[in-house]
PDB file of N, CA and C in Angstrom:
ATOM      1  N   MET A 716       0.833  -1.178   0.000  1.00 54.00           N
ATOM      2  CA  MET A 716       0.000   0.000   0.000  1.00 54.00           C
ATOM      3  C   MET A 716       0.878   1.242   0.000  1.00 54.00           C
ATOM      4  N   ALA A 717       0.441   2.238  -0.687  1.00 60.00           N
ATOM      5  CA  ALA A 717       1.188   3.479  -0.765  1.00 60.00           C
ATOM      6  C   ALA A 717       1.203   4.160   0.600  1.00 60.00           C
ATOM      7  N   GLY A 718       2.342   4.725   0.923  1.00 66.00           N
ATOM      8  CA  GLY A 718       2.469   5.445   2.172  1.00 66.00           C
ATOM      9  C   GLY A 718       2.777   4.566   3.366  1.00 66.00           C
ATOM     10  N   GLU A 719       2.661   3.270   3.219  1.00 77.00           N
ATOM     11  CA  GLU A 719       2.958   2.350   4.321  1.00 77.00           C
ATOM     12  C   GLU A 719       4.465   2.188   4.447  1.00 77.00           C
ATOM     13  N   ARG A 720       4.958   2.296   5.662  1.00 81.00           N
ATOM     14  CA  ARG A 720       6.402   2.188   5.893  1.00 81.00           C
ATOM     15  C   ARG A 720       6.810   0.733   6.063  1.00 81.00           C
ATOM     16  N   VAL A 721       7.956   0.389   5.513  1.00 75.00           N
ATOM     17  CA  VAL A 721       8.521  -0.946   5.675  1.00 75.00           C
ATOM     18  C   VAL A 721       9.551  -0.855   6.804  1.00 75.00           C
ATOM     19  N   VAL A 722       9.396  -1.689   7.814  1.00 78.00           N
ATOM     20  CA  VAL A 722      10.331  -1.657   8.934  1.00 78.00           C
ATOM     21  C   VAL A 722      11.717  -2.075   8.471  1.00 78.00           C
ATOM     22  N   ALA A 723      12.720  -1.563   9.172  1.00 70.00           N
ATOM     23  CA  ALA A 723      14.110  -1.814   8.776  1.00 70.00           C
ATOM     24  C   ALA A 723      14.440  -3.295   8.669  1.00 70.00           C
ATOM     25  N   ALA A 724      13.869  -4.111   9.546  1.00 71.00           N
ATOM     26  CA  ALA A 724      14.168  -5.546   9.532  1.00 71.00           C
ATOM     27  C   ALA A 724      13.670  -6.239   8.273  1.00 71.00           C
ATOM     28  N   ASP A 725      12.753  -5.632   7.562  1.00 74.00           N
ATOM     29  CA  ASP A 725      12.204  -6.243   6.347  1.00 74.00           C
ATOM     30  C   ASP A 725      12.838  -5.705   5.072  1.00 74.00           C
ATOM     31  N   ARG A 726      13.819  -4.818   5.192  1.00 78.00           N
ATOM     32  CA  ARG A 726      14.485  -4.259   4.013  1.00 78.00           C
ATOM     33  C   ARG A 726      15.876  -4.843   3.875  1.00 78.00           C
ATOM     34  N   GLY A 727      16.395  -4.855   2.675  1.00 82.00           N
ATOM     35  CA  GLY A 727      17.778  -5.227   2.448  1.00 82.00           C
ATOM     36  C   GLY A 727      17.997  -6.722   2.289  1.00 82.00           C
ATOM     37  N   ALA A 728      19.268  -7.087   2.272  1.00 82.00           N
ATOM     38  CA  ALA A 728      19.654  -8.486   2.074  1.00 82.00           C
ATOM     39  C   ALA A 728      20.905  -8.773   2.898  1.00 82.00           C
ATOM     40  N   THR A 729      21.087 -10.026   3.234  1.00 85.00           N
ATOM     41  CA  THR A 729      22.279 -10.466   3.947  1.00 85.00           C
ATOM     42  C   THR A 729      23.008 -11.470   3.080  1.00 85.00           C
ATOM     43  N   THR A 730      24.295 -11.257   2.905  1.00 89.00           N
ATOM     44  CA  THR A 730      25.127 -12.185   2.140  1.00 89.00           C
ATOM     45  C   THR A 730      26.239 -12.680   3.061  1.00 89.00           C
ATOM     46  N   ILE A 731      26.420 -13.980   3.086  1.00 93.00           N
ATOM     47  CA  ILE A 731      27.473 -14.580   3.904  1.00 93.00           C
ATOM     48  C   ILE A 731      28.509 -15.172   2.953  1.00 93.00           C
ATOM     49  N   ALA A 732      29.738 -14.727   3.092  1.00 94.00           N
ATOM     50  CA  ALA A 732      30.820 -15.165   2.203  1.00 94.00           C
ATOM     51  C   ALA A 732      31.129 -16.650   2.398  1.00 94.00           C
ATOM     52  N   ASP A 733      31.572 -17.280   1.323  1.00 96.00           N
ATOM     53  CA  ASP A 733      31.959 -18.693   1.375  1.00 96.00           C
ATOM     54  C   ASP A 733      32.960 -18.962   2.490  1.00 96.00           C
ATOM     55  N   ARG A 734      33.943 -18.054   2.654  1.00 96.00           N
ATOM     56  CA  ARG A 734      34.996 -18.272   3.653  1.00 96.00           C
ATOM     57  C   ARG A 734      34.443 -18.266   5.073  1.00 96.00           C
ATOM     58  N   VAL A 735      33.359 -17.534   5.304  1.00 97.00           N
ATOM     59  CA  VAL A 735      32.727 -17.520   6.623  1.00 97.00           C
ATOM     60  C   VAL A 735      32.057 -18.864   6.888  1.00 97.00           C
ATOM     61  N   VAL A 736      31.337 -19.373   5.899  1.00 98.00           N
ATOM     62  CA  VAL A 736      30.676 -20.672   6.035  1.00 98.00           C
ATOM     63  C   VAL A 736      31.735 -21.763   6.173  1.00 98.00           C
ATOM     64  N   SER A 737      32.839 -21.609   5.472  1.00 98.00           N
ATOM     65  CA  SER A 737      33.943 -22.563   5.564  1.00 98.00           C
ATOM     66  C   SER A 737      34.490 -22.617   6.984  1.00 98.00           C
ATOM     67  N   LYS A 738      34.630 -21.466   7.612  1.00 98.00           N
ATOM     68  CA  LYS A 738      35.136 -21.413   8.994  1.00 98.00           C
ATOM     69  C   LYS A 738      34.154 -22.075   9.954  1.00 98.00           C
ATOM     70  N   ILE A 739      32.871 -21.836   9.760  1.00 98.00           N
ATOM     71  CA  ILE A 739      31.843 -22.484  10.589  1.00 98.00           C
ATOM     72  C   ILE A 739      31.935 -23.999  10.435  1.00 98.00           C
ATOM     73  N   ALA A 740      32.061 -24.462   9.192  1.00 98.00           N
ATOM     74  CA  ALA A 740      32.113 -25.902   8.915  1.00 98.00           C
ATOM     75  C   ALA A 740      33.353 -26.552   9.531  1.00 98.00           C
ATOM     76  N   ALA A 741      34.506 -25.899   9.419  1.00 98.00           N
ATOM     77  CA  ALA A 741      35.738 -26.454   9.989  1.00 98.00           C
ATOM     78  C   ALA A 741      35.637 -26.548  11.508  1.00 98.00           C
ATOM     79  N   GLN A 742      35.082 -25.514  12.135  1.00 98.00           N
ATOM     80  CA  GLN A 742      34.919 -25.541  13.590  1.00 98.00           C
ATOM     81  C   GLN A 742      33.933 -26.646  13.995  1.00 98.00           C
ATOM     82  N   ALA A 743      32.881 -26.822  13.235  1.00 98.00           N
ATOM     83  CA  ALA A 743      31.902 -27.878  13.517  1.00 98.00           C
ATOM     84  C   ALA A 743      32.561 -29.254  13.430  1.00 98.00           C
ATOM     85  N   ALA A 744      33.452 -29.435  12.459  1.00 98.00           N
ATOM     86  CA  ALA A 744      34.167 -30.714  12.333  1.00 98.00           C
ATOM     87  C   ALA A 744      35.050 -30.950  13.556  1.00 98.00           C
ATOM     88  N   ARG A 745      35.743 -29.914  14.024  1.00 97.00           N
ATOM     89  CA  ARG A 745      36.561 -30.043  15.242  1.00 97.00           C
ATOM     90  C   ARG A 745      35.693 -30.441  16.427  1.00 97.00           C
ATOM     91  N   GLU A 746      34.525 -29.827  16.544  1.00 97.00           N
ATOM     92  CA  GLU A 746      33.597 -30.160  17.630  1.00 97.00           C
ATOM     93  C   GLU A 746      33.186 -31.625  17.554  1.00 97.00           C
ATOM     94  N   ALA A 747      32.853 -32.079  16.357  1.00 98.00           N
ATOM     95  CA  ALA A 747      32.388 -33.453  16.173  1.00 98.00           C
ATOM     96  C   ALA A 747      33.476 -34.466  16.506  1.00 98.00           C
ATOM     97  N   LEU A 748      34.729 -34.114  16.217  1.00 97.00           N
ATOM     98  CA  LEU A 748      35.849 -35.030  16.448  1.00 97.00           C
ATOM     99  C   LEU A 748      36.423 -34.898  17.846  1.00 97.00           C
ATOM    100  N   GLY A 749      35.994 -33.910  18.590  1.00 94.00           N
ATOM    101  CA  GLY A 749      36.516 -33.713  19.940  1.00 94.00           C
ATOM    102  C   GLY A 749      37.921 -33.149  19.952  1.00 94.00           C
ATOM    103  N   GLY A 750      38.296 -32.467  18.897  1.00 90.00           N
ATOM    104  CA  GLY A 750      39.622 -31.854  18.840  1.00 90.00           C
ATOM    105  C   GLY A 750      40.440 -32.364  17.677  1.00 90.00           C
ATOM    106  N   VAL A 751      41.736 -32.147  17.771  1.00 90.00           N
ATOM    107  CA  VAL A 751      42.676 -32.501  16.708  1.00 90.00           C
ATOM    108  C   VAL A 751      43.618 -33.574  17.252  1.00 90.00           C
ATOM    109  N   PRO A 752      43.903 -34.628  16.460  1.00 88.00           N
ATOM    110  CA  PRO A 752      44.855 -35.645  16.939  1.00 88.00           C
ATOM    111  C   PRO A 752      46.199 -35.006  17.270  1.00 88.00           C
ATOM    112  N   GLU A 753      46.877 -35.557  18.265  1.00 86.00           N
ATOM    113  CA  GLU A 753      48.193 -35.040  18.643  1.00 86.00           C
ATOM    114  C   GLU A 753      49.115 -35.104  17.424  1.00 86.00           C
ATOM    115  N   GLY A 754      49.713 -33.980  17.103  1.00 87.00           N
ATOM    116  CA  GLY A 754      50.602 -33.909  15.942  1.00 87.00           C
ATOM    117  C   GLY A 754      49.860 -33.734  14.631  1.00 87.00           C
ATOM    118  N   GLY A 755      48.539 -33.637  14.678  1.00 91.00           N
ATOM    119  CA  GLY A 755      47.744 -33.508  13.465  1.00 91.00           C
ATOM    120  C   GLY A 755      47.364 -32.069  13.166  1.00 91.00           C
ATOM    121  N   GLU A 756      46.719 -31.890  12.050  1.00 95.00           N
ATOM    122  CA  GLU A 756      46.241 -30.574  11.655  1.00 95.00           C
ATOM    123  C   GLU A 756      44.740 -30.497  11.878  1.00 95.00           C
ATOM    124  N   ALA A 757      44.265 -29.298  12.127  1.00 96.00           N
ATOM    125  CA  ALA A 757      42.835 -29.075  12.330  1.00 96.00           C
ATOM    126  C   ALA A 757      42.081 -29.332  11.030  1.00 96.00           C
ATOM    127  N   PRO A 758      40.811 -29.724  11.125  1.00 98.00           N
ATOM    128  CA  PRO A 758      40.007 -29.896   9.911  1.00 98.00           C
ATOM    129  C   PRO A 758      39.979 -28.598   9.111  1.00 98.00           C
ATOM    130  N   HIS A 759      39.895 -28.728   7.818  1.00 98.00           N
ATOM    131  CA  HIS A 759      39.763 -27.555   6.954  1.00 98.00           C
ATOM    132  C   HIS A 759      38.612 -27.814   5.995  1.00 98.00           C
ATOM    133  N   ALA A 760      37.983 -26.745   5.563  1.00 98.00           N
ATOM    134  CA  ALA A 760      36.783 -26.883   4.744  1.00 98.00           C
ATOM    135  C   ALA A 760      36.845 -26.000   3.513  1.00 98.00           C
ATOM    136  N   GLY A 761      36.218 -26.488   2.471  1.00 97.00           N
ATOM    137  CA  GLY A 761      35.963 -25.717   1.269  1.00 97.00           C
ATOM    138  C   GLY A 761      34.462 -25.703   1.075  1.00 97.00           C
ATOM    139  N   VAL A 762      33.921 -24.550   0.720  1.00 97.00           N
ATOM    140  CA  VAL A 762      32.472 -24.404   0.639  1.00 97.00           C
ATOM    141  C   VAL A 762      32.103 -23.686  -0.646  1.00 97.00           C
ATOM    142  N   LEU A 763      31.025 -24.134  -1.260  1.00 96.00           N
ATOM    143  CA  LEU A 763      30.442 -23.437  -2.395  1.00 96.00           C
ATOM    144  C   LEU A 763      29.035 -23.042  -1.991  1.00 96.00           C
ATOM    145  N   VAL A 764      28.789 -21.737  -1.938  1.00 95.00           N
ATOM    146  CA  VAL A 764      27.475 -21.226  -1.540  1.00 95.00           C
ATOM    147  C   VAL A 764      26.779 -20.668  -2.768  1.00 95.00           C
ATOM    148  N   HIS A 765      25.538 -21.069  -2.954  1.00 94.00           N
ATOM    149  CA  HIS A 765      24.696 -20.534  -4.025  1.00 94.00           C
ATOM    150  C   HIS A 765      23.337 -20.246  -3.406  1.00 94.00           C
ATOM    151  N   HIS A 766      22.991 -18.972  -3.351  1.00 89.00           N
ATOM    152  CA  HIS A 766      21.782 -18.514  -2.654  1.00 89.00           C
ATOM    153  C   HIS A 766      21.886 -18.943  -1.193  1.00 89.00           C
ATOM    154  N   ASP A 767      20.968 -19.707  -0.693  1.00 92.00           N
ATOM    155  CA  ASP A 767      21.020 -20.147   0.706  1.00 92.00           C
ATOM    156  C   ASP A 767      21.339 -21.630   0.817  1.00 92.00           C
ATOM    157  N   VAL A 768      22.127 -22.139  -0.126  1.00 96.00           N
ATOM    158  CA  VAL A 768      22.515 -23.554  -0.137  1.00 96.00           C
ATOM    159  C   VAL A 768      24.043 -23.637  -0.120  1.00 96.00           C
ATOM    160  N   ALA A 769      24.567 -24.420   0.824  1.00 97.00           N
ATOM    161  CA  ALA A 769      26.020 -24.582   0.948  1.00 97.00           C
ATOM    162  C   ALA A 769      26.402 -26.036   0.706  1.00 97.00           C
ATOM    163  N   ARG A 770      27.333 -26.255  -0.188  1.00 97.00           N
ATOM    164  CA  ARG A 770      27.904 -27.585  -0.414  1.00 97.00           C
ATOM    165  C   ARG A 770      29.297 -27.548   0.205  1.00 97.00           C
ATOM    166  N   VAL A 771      29.576 -28.534   1.058  1.00 98.00           N
ATOM    167  CA  VAL A 771      30.764 -28.481   1.911  1.00 98.00           C
ATOM    168  C   VAL A 771      31.667 -29.683   1.663  1.00 98.00           C
ATOM    169  N   ARG A 772      32.977 -29.414   1.633  1.00 98.00           N
ATOM    170  CA  ARG A 772      34.010 -30.463   1.605  1.00 98.00           C
ATOM    171  C   ARG A 772      34.905 -30.228   2.817  1.00 98.00           C
ATOM    172  N   ILE A 773      35.108 -31.293   3.596  1.00 98.00           N
ATOM    173  CA  ILE A 773      35.902 -31.195   4.815  1.00 98.00           C
ATOM    174  C   ILE A 773      37.077 -32.164   4.720  1.00 98.00           C
ATOM    175  N   GLY A 774      38.266 -31.705   5.030  1.00 98.00           N
ATOM    176  CA  GLY A 774      39.445 -32.562   5.135  1.00 98.00           C
ATOM    177  C   GLY A 774      39.774 -32.753   6.606  1.00 98.00           C
ATOM    178  N   VAL A 775      39.946 -34.018   7.032  1.00 98.00           N
ATOM    179  CA  VAL A 775      40.208 -34.310   8.441  1.00 98.00           C
ATOM    180  C   VAL A 775      41.377 -35.274   8.590  1.00 98.00           C
ATOM    181  N   GLU A 776      41.971 -35.229   9.769  1.00 96.00           N
ATOM    182  CA  GLU A 776      42.967 -36.208  10.189  1.00 96.00           C
ATOM    183  C   GLU A 776      42.400 -36.891  11.419  1.00 96.00           C
ATOM    184  N   LEU A 777      42.505 -38.228  11.466  1.00 96.00           N
ATOM    185  CA  LEU A 777      41.908 -39.005  12.553  1.00 96.00           C
ATOM    186  C   LEU A 777      42.948 -39.838  13.275  1.00 96.00           C
ATOM    187  N   ASP A 778      42.620 -40.180  14.521  1.00 94.00           N
ATOM    188  CA  ASP A 778      43.456 -41.123  15.256  1.00 94.00           C
ATOM    189  C   ASP A 778      43.238 -42.518  14.688  1.00 94.00           C
ATOM    190  N   TYR A 779      44.278 -43.358  14.788  1.00 93.00           N
ATOM    191  CA  TYR A 779      44.197 -44.749  14.358  1.00 93.00           C
ATOM    192  C   TYR A 779      44.571 -45.627  15.533  1.00 93.00           C
ATOM    193  N   PRO A 780      43.846 -46.658  15.814  1.00 93.00           N
ATOM    194  CA  PRO A 780      42.619 -47.105  15.161  1.00 93.00           C
ATOM    195  C   PRO A 780      41.403 -46.352  15.711  1.00 93.00           C
ATOM    196  N   SER A 781      40.399 -46.220  14.886  1.00 92.00           N
ATOM    197  CA  SER A 781      39.132 -45.616  15.293  1.00 92.00           C
ATOM    198  C   SER A 781      38.067 -46.020  14.278  1.00 92.00           C
ATOM    199  N   ASP A 782      36.824 -45.772  14.629  1.00 96.00           N
ATOM    200  CA  ASP A 782      35.707 -46.064  13.726  1.00 96.00           C
ATOM    201  C   ASP A 782      35.577 -44.900  12.750  1.00 96.00           C
ATOM    202  N   ILE A 783      36.237 -45.027  11.628  1.00 96.00           N
ATOM    203  CA  ILE A 783      36.304 -43.944  10.651  1.00 96.00           C
ATOM    204  C   ILE A 783      34.912 -43.570  10.148  1.00 96.00           C
ATOM    205  N   GLY A 784      34.092 -44.560   9.851  1.00 97.00           N
ATOM    206  CA  GLY A 784      32.742 -44.290   9.357  1.00 97.00           C
ATOM    207  C   GLY A 784      31.901 -43.514  10.353  1.00 97.00           C
ATOM    208  N   ALA A 785      31.981 -43.900  11.614  1.00 98.00           N
ATOM    209  CA  ALA A 785      31.213 -43.208  12.654  1.00 98.00           C
ATOM    210  C   ALA A 785      31.701 -41.775  12.826  1.00 98.00           C
ATOM    211  N   GLN A 786      33.008 -41.578  12.785  1.00 97.00           N
ATOM    212  CA  GLN A 786      33.544 -40.229  12.941  1.00 97.00           C
ATOM    213  C   GLN A 786      33.153 -39.334  11.765  1.00 97.00           C
ATOM    214  N   CYS A 787      33.209 -39.867  10.565  1.00 98.00           N
ATOM    215  CA  CYS A 787      32.816 -39.084   9.385  1.00 98.00           C
ATOM    216  C   CYS A 787      31.324 -38.754   9.425  1.00 98.00           C
ATOM    217  N   GLY A 788      30.511 -39.700   9.874  1.00 98.00           N
ATOM    218  CA  GLY A 788      29.081 -39.445  10.026  1.00 98.00           C
ATOM    219  C   GLY A 788      28.817 -38.351  11.047  1.00 98.00           C
ATOM    220  N   ALA A 789      29.549 -38.374  12.153  1.00 98.00           N
ATOM    221  CA  ALA A 789      29.398 -37.334  13.182  1.00 98.00           C
ATOM    222  C   ALA A 789      29.797 -35.970  12.626  1.00 98.00           C
ATOM    223  N   VAL A 790      30.855 -35.933  11.829  1.00 98.00           N
ATOM    224  CA  VAL A 790      31.284 -34.671  11.208  1.00 98.00           C
ATOM    225  C   VAL A 790      30.177 -34.148  10.291  1.00 98.00           C
ATOM    226  N   ARG A 791      29.636 -35.020   9.437  1.00 98.00           N
ATOM    227  CA  ARG A 791      28.564 -34.589   8.529  1.00 98.00           C
ATOM    228  C   ARG A 791      27.386 -33.997   9.297  1.00 98.00           C
ATOM    229  N   ARG A 792      26.922 -34.721  10.323  1.00 98.00           N
ATOM    230  CA  ARG A 792      25.757 -34.258  11.086  1.00 98.00           C
ATOM    231  C   ARG A 792      26.021 -32.921  11.769  1.00 98.00           C
ATOM    232  N   GLN A 793      27.203 -32.778  12.382  1.00 98.00           N
ATOM    233  CA  GLN A 793      27.520 -31.542  13.094  1.00 98.00           C
ATOM    234  C   GLN A 793      27.680 -30.362  12.138  1.00 98.00           C
ATOM    235  N   VAL A 794      28.283 -30.592  10.977  1.00 98.00           N
ATOM    236  CA  VAL A 794      28.439 -29.521   9.991  1.00 98.00           C
ATOM    237  C   VAL A 794      27.061 -29.047   9.518  1.00 98.00           C
ATOM    238  N   VAL A 795      26.172 -29.978   9.213  1.00 98.00           N
ATOM    239  CA  VAL A 795      24.826 -29.596   8.779  1.00 98.00           C
ATOM    240  C   VAL A 795      24.130 -28.788   9.871  1.00 98.00           C
ATOM    241  N   ARG A 796      24.207 -29.271  11.127  1.00 98.00           N
ATOM    242  CA  ARG A 796      23.550 -28.558  12.244  1.00 98.00           C
ATOM    243  C   ARG A 796      24.091 -27.150  12.415  1.00 98.00           C
ATOM    244  N   ARG A 797      25.407 -27.017  12.458  1.00 98.00           N
ATOM    245  CA  ARG A 797      26.003 -25.715  12.753  1.00 98.00           C
ATOM    246  C   ARG A 797      25.839 -24.717  11.609  1.00 98.00           C
ATOM    247  N   VAL A 798      26.035 -25.157  10.370  1.00 98.00           N
ATOM    248  CA  VAL A 798      25.872 -24.238   9.233  1.00 98.00           C
ATOM    249  C   VAL A 798      24.405 -23.811   9.128  1.00 98.00           C
ATOM    250  N   SER A 799      23.489 -24.736   9.341  1.00 98.00           N
ATOM    251  CA  SER A 799      22.060 -24.390   9.305  1.00 98.00           C
ATOM    252  C   SER A 799      21.713 -23.399  10.411  1.00 98.00           C
ATOM    253  N   ALA A 800      22.202 -23.669  11.632  1.00 98.00           N
ATOM    254  CA  ALA A 800      21.867 -22.819  12.776  1.00 98.00           C
ATOM    255  C   ALA A 800      22.528 -21.444  12.702  1.00 98.00           C
ATOM    256  N   LEU A 801      23.789 -21.399  12.342  1.00 97.00           N
ATOM    257  CA  LEU A 801      24.530 -20.133  12.393  1.00 97.00           C
ATOM    258  C   LEU A 801      24.415 -19.294  11.124  1.00 97.00           C
ATOM    259  N   ALA A 802      24.320 -19.952   9.966  1.00 97.00           N
ATOM    260  CA  ALA A 802      24.257 -19.208   8.706  1.00 97.00           C
ATOM    261  C   ALA A 802      22.883 -19.256   8.056  1.00 97.00           C
ATOM    262  N   GLY A 803      22.000 -20.098   8.594  1.00 96.00           N
ATOM    263  CA  GLY A 803      20.655 -20.197   8.030  1.00 96.00           C
ATOM    264  C   GLY A 803      20.625 -20.802   6.641  1.00 96.00           C
ATOM    265  N   MET A 804      21.579 -21.676   6.357  1.00 97.00           N
ATOM    266  CA  MET A 804      21.673 -22.266   5.022  1.00 97.00           C
ATOM    267  C   MET A 804      21.306 -23.742   5.033  1.00 97.00           C
ATOM    268  N   GLU A 805      20.802 -24.177   3.905  1.00 97.00           N
ATOM    269  CA  GLU A 805      20.551 -25.601   3.684  1.00 97.00           C
ATOM    270  C   GLU A 805      21.886 -26.226   3.288  1.00 97.00           C
ATOM    271  N   VAL A 806      22.147 -27.427   3.797  1.00 98.00           N
ATOM    272  CA  VAL A 806      23.400 -28.127   3.484  1.00 98.00           C
ATOM    273  C   VAL A 806      23.043 -29.521   2.952  1.00 98.00           C
ATOM    274  N   PRO A 807      22.855 -29.645   1.629  1.00 98.00           N
ATOM    275  CA  PRO A 807      22.453 -30.935   1.074  1.00 98.00           C
ATOM    276  C   PRO A 807      23.606 -31.926   0.927  1.00 98.00           C
ATOM    277  N   GLU A 808      24.853 -31.427   1.045  1.00 97.00           N
ATOM    278  CA  GLU A 808      25.993 -32.297   0.776  1.00 97.00           C
ATOM    279  C   GLU A 808      27.184 -31.907   1.646  1.00 97.00           C
ATOM    280  N   VAL A 809      27.721 -32.891   2.373  1.00 98.00           N
ATOM    281  CA  VAL A 809      28.968 -32.714   3.112  1.00 98.00           C
ATOM    282  C   VAL A 809      29.861 -33.885   2.737  1.00 98.00           C
ATOM    283  N   ILE A 810      30.941 -33.591   2.047  1.00 98.00           N
ATOM    284  CA  ILE A 810      31.898 -34.618   1.653  1.00 98.00           C
ATOM    285  C   ILE A 810      33.055 -34.568   2.644  1.00 98.00           C
ATOM    286  N   VAL A 811      33.315 -35.687   3.302  1.00 98.00           N
ATOM    287  CA  VAL A 811      34.408 -35.767   4.273  1.00 98.00           C
ATOM    288  C   VAL A 811      35.537 -36.577   3.660  1.00 98.00           C
ATOM    289  N   ARG A 812      36.713 -35.985   3.642  1.00 98.00           N
ATOM    290  CA  ARG A 812      37.886 -36.672   3.104  1.00 98.00           C
ATOM    291  C   ARG A 812      38.865 -36.913   4.257  1.00 98.00           C
ATOM    292  N   VAL A 813      39.140 -38.175   4.526  1.00 97.00           N
ATOM    293  CA  VAL A 813      40.121 -38.522   5.559  1.00 97.00           C
ATOM    294  C   VAL A 813      41.488 -38.449   4.889  1.00 97.00           C
ATOM    295  N   GLU A 814      42.278 -37.470   5.302  1.00 97.00           N
ATOM    296  CA  GLU A 814      43.552 -37.203   4.647  1.00 97.00           C
ATOM    297  C   GLU A 814      44.738 -37.895   5.305  1.00 97.00           C
ATOM    298  N   ARG A 815      44.560 -38.253   6.592  1.00 96.00           N
ATOM    299  CA  ARG A 815      45.683 -38.852   7.298  1.00 96.00           C
ATOM    300  C   ARG A 815      45.189 -39.533   8.557  1.00 96.00           C
ATOM    301  N   LEU A 816      45.863 -40.614   8.929  1.00 95.00           N
ATOM    302  CA  LEU A 816      45.584 -41.301  10.182  1.00 95.00           C
ATOM    303  C   LEU A 816      46.805 -41.171  11.081  1.00 95.00           C
ATOM    304  N   HIS A 817      46.566 -40.927  12.360  1.00 93.00           N
ATOM    305  CA  HIS A 817      47.651 -40.793  13.333  1.00 93.00           C
ATOM    306  C   HIS A 817      47.551 -41.924  14.335  1.00 93.00           C
ATOM    307  N   SER A 818      48.578 -42.728  14.427  1.00 88.00           N
ATOM    308  CA  SER A 818      48.592 -43.812  15.410  1.00 88.00           C
ATOM    309  C   SER A 818      49.528 -43.449  16.549  1.00 88.00           C
ATOM    310  N   ALA A 819      49.341 -44.100  17.682  1.00 71.00           N
ATOM    311  CA  ALA A 819      50.218 -43.873  18.831  1.00 71.00           C
ATOM    312  C   ALA A 819      51.652 -44.233  18.455  1.00 71.00           C
ATOM    313  N   GLN A 820      51.826 -45.277  17.632  1.00 64.00           N
ATOM    314  CA  GLN A 820      53.176 -45.697  17.227  1.00 64.00           C
ATOM    315  C   GLN A 820      53.858 -44.627  16.381  1.00 64.00           C
ATOM    316  N   SER A 821      53.101 -44.017  15.440  1.00 57.00           N
ATOM    317  CA  SER A 821      53.730 -42.991  14.587  1.00 57.00           C
ATOM    318  C   SER A 821      54.077 -41.750  15.404  1.00 57.00           C
ATOM    319  N   ARG A 822      53.243 -41.431  16.418  1.00 50.00           N
ATOM    320  CA  ARG A 822      53.563 -40.282  17.278  1.00 50.00           C
ATOM    321  C   ARG A 822      54.822 -40.566  18.086  1.00 50.00           C
ATOM    322  N   ALA A 823      54.975 -41.801  18.574  1.00 54.00           N
ATOM    323  CA  ALA A 823      56.173 -42.164  19.333  1.00 54.00           C
ATOM    324  C   ALA A 823      57.409 -42.092  18.441  1.00 54.00           C
ATOM    325  N   ALA A 824      57.276 -42.568  17.216  1.00 55.00           N
ATOM    326  CA  ALA A 824      58.402 -42.540  16.280  1.00 55.00           C
ATOM    327  C   ALA A 824      58.803 -41.105  15.959  1.00 55.00           C
ATOM    328  N   GLN A 825      57.843 -40.215  15.801  1.00 55.00           N
ATOM    329  CA  GLN A 825      58.144 -38.821  15.533  1.00 55.00           C
ATOM    330  C   GLN A 825      58.926 -38.203  16.680  1.00 55.00           C
ATOM    331  N   GLY A 826      58.580 -38.582  17.890  1.00 55.00           N
ATOM    332  CA  GLY A 826      59.283 -38.067  19.065  1.00 55.00           C
ATOM    333  C   GLY A 826      60.735 -38.494  19.078  1.00 55.00           C
ATOM    334  N   ARG A 827      61.039 -39.708  18.592  1.00 49.00           N
ATOM    335  CA  ARG A 827      62.425 -40.207  18.568  1.00 49.00           C
ATOM    336  C   ARG A 827      63.220 -39.576  17.438  1.00 49.00           C
ATOM    337  N   ILE A 828      62.577 -39.193  16.345  1.00 48.00           N
ATOM    338  CA  ILE A 828      63.276 -38.674  15.173  1.00 48.00           C
ATOM    339  C   ILE A 828      63.838 -37.280  15.417  1.00 48.00           C
ATOM    340  N   GLN A 829      63.174 -36.498  16.214  1.00 49.00           N
ATOM    341  CA  GLN A 829      63.602 -35.112  16.433  1.00 49.00           C
ATOM    342  C   GLN A 829      65.019 -35.107  16.838  1.00 49.00           C
TER     343      GLN A 829
END
């Protein structure tokens, strides 16, 4: 209707950069894994955002031995929850890539090599 004012909350648009969603996803993966393996690197994420849909790829390092499938499933679920809650985006796809396994034996060997 003419003359009717639109409140500030109903005007404009919000854009969230891919790198912001990537940071949310990486932190969510750390939460799901309970931290980073000793001597390992933190999870890292790549994200493609189109409108309000985020497709996520996560690289992780895990302790060995462990239930790799269960850990990857936990990462997927936590990434979907956190990106949806914090960025308000739909996450139809989370690809988890296990890049390295850390065993107690390899950590001990690294300590001797120094």
